[in-house]
mmCIF file of C-alpha atoms in Angstrom:
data_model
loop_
_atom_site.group_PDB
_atom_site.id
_atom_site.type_symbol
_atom_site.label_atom_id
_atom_site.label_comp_id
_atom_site.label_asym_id
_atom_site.label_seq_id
_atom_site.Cartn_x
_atom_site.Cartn_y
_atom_site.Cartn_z
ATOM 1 C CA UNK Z 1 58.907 -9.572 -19.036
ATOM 2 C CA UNK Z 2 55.890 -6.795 -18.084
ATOM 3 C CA UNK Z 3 56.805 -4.721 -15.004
ATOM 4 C CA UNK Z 4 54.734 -6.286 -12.283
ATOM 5 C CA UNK Z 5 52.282 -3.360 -10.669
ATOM 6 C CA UNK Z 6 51.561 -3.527 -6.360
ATOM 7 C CA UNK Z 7 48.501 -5.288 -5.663
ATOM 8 C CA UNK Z 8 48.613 -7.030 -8.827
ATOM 9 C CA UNK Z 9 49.916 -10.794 -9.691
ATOM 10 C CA UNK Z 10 50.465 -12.357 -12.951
ATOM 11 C CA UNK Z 11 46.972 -14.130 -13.053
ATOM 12 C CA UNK Z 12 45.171 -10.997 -13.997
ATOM 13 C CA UNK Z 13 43.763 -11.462 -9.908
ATOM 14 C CA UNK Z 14 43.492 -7.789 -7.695
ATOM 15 C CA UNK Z 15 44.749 -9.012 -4.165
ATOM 16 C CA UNK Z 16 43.509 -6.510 -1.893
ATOM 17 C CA UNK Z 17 45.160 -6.008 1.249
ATOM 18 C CA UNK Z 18 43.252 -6.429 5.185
ATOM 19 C CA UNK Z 19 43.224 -2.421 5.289
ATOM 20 C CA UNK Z 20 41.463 -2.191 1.861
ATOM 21 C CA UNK Z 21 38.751 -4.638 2.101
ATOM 22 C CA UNK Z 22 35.023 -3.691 3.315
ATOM 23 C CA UNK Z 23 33.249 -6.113 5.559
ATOM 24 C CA UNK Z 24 29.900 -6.839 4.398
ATOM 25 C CA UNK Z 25 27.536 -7.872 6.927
ATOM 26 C CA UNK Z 26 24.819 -9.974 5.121
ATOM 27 C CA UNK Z 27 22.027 -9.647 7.203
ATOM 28 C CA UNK Z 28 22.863 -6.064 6.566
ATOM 29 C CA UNK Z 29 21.909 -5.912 3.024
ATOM 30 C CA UNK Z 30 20.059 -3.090 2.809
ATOM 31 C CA UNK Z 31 17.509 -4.185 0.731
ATOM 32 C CA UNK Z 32 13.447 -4.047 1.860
ATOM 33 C CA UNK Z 33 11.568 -7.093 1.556
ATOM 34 C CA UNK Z 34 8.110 -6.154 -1.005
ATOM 35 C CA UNK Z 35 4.860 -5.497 0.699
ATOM 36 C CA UNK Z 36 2.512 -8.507 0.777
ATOM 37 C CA UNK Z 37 -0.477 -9.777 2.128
ATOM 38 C CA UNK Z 38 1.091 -12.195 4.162
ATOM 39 C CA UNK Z 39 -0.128 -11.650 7.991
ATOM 40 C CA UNK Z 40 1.615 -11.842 10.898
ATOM 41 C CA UNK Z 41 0.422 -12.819 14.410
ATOM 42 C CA UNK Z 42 1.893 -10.387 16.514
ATOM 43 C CA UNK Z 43 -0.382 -7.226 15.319
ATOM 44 C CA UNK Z 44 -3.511 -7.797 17.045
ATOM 45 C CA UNK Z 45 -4.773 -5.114 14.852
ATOM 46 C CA UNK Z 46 -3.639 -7.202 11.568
ATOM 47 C CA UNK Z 47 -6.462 -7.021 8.709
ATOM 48 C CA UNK Z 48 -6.383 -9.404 5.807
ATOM 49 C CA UNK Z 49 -7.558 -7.286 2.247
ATOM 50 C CA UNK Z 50 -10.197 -8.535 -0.104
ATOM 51 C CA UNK Z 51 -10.482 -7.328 -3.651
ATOM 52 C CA UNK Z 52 -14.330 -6.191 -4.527
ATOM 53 C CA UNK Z 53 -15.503 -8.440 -7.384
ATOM 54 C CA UNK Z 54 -18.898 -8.126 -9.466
ATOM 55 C CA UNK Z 55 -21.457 -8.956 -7.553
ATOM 56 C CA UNK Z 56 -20.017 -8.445 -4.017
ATOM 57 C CA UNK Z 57 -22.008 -6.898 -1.027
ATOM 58 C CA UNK Z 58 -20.425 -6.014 2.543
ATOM 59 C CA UNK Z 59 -22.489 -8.597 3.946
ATOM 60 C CA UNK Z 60 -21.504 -11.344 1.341
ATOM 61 C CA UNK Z 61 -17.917 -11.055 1.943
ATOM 62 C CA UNK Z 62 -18.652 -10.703 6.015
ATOM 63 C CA UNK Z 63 -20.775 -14.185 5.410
ATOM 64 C CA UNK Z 64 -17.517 -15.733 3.645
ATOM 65 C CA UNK Z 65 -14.950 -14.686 6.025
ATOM 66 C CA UNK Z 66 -16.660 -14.467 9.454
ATOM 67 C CA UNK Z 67 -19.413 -16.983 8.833
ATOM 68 C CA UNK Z 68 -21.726 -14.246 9.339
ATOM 69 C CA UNK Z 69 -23.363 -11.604 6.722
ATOM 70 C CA UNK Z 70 -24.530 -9.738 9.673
ATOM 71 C CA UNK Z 71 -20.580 -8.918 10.365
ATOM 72 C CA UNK Z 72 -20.831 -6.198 7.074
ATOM 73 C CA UNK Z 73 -20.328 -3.504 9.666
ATOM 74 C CA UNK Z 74 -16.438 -4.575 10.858
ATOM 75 C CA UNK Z 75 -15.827 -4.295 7.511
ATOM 76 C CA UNK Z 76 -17.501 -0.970 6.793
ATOM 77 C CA UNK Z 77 -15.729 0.597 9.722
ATOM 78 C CA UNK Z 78 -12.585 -0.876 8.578
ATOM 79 C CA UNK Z 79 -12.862 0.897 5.420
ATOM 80 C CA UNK Z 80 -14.690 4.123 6.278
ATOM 81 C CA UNK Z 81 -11.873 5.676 4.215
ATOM 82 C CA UNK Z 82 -12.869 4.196 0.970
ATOM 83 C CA UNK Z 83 -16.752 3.311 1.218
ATOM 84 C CA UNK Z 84 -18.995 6.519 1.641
ATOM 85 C CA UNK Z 85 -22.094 4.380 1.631
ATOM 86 C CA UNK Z 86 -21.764 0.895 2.762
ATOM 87 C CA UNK Z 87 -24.140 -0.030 0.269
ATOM 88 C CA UNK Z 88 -22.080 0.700 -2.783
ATOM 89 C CA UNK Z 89 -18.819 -1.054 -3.169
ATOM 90 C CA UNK Z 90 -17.505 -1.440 -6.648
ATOM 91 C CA UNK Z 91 -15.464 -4.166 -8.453
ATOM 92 C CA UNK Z 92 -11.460 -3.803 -7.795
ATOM 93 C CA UNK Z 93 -11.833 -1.707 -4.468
ATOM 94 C CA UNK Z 94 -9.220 -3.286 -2.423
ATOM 95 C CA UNK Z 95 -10.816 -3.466 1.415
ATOM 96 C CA UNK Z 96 -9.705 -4.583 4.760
ATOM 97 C CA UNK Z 97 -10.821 -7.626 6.572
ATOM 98 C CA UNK Z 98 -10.214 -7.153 9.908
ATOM 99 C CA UNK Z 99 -9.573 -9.839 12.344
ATOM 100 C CA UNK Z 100 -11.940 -11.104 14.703
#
């Protein structure tokens, strides 16, 4: 018969004693949820983002998301960063659409 080692029974089974064991809090995982462009409502500052596509103009995607083309300039200032002239946006640019 095999000797029979502390903290190990016959199963093949580790028991672990109270002392040894590590309390995992699982709301504590530690893990950061991906970025997305999901919105939330409590940043009044929140700003959807668009994707430039052939074709595209400030004022077309203003007229598609605000009703109005005339809104281009929310959008330019939005994006100041990325468009030097607000006439020349080019497929794949990723913008911000603020909210209005």
């Amino acid at each position: 018969m095999p000797d029979k080692k502390p903290g190990i029974d016959s199963g093949g089974h580790t028991s672990v004693g109270r002392d040894d064991a590590r309390k995992i809090d699982p709301l504590d995982s530690g893990v950061v949820s991906g970025g997305s462009s999901q919105l939330t409502t409590e940043d009044e500052h929140a700003a959807e983002t668009y994707t430039v596509v052939a074709g595209d103009s400030l004022s077309r995607i203003a007229k598609r998301r605000y009703g109005k083309g005339s809104m281009w300039k929310l959008i330019y200032e939005a994006n100041r960063d990325k468009i030097e002239n607000p006439d020349l946006i080019y497929p794949g640019q990723v913008l911000r659409i603020p909210k209005i």
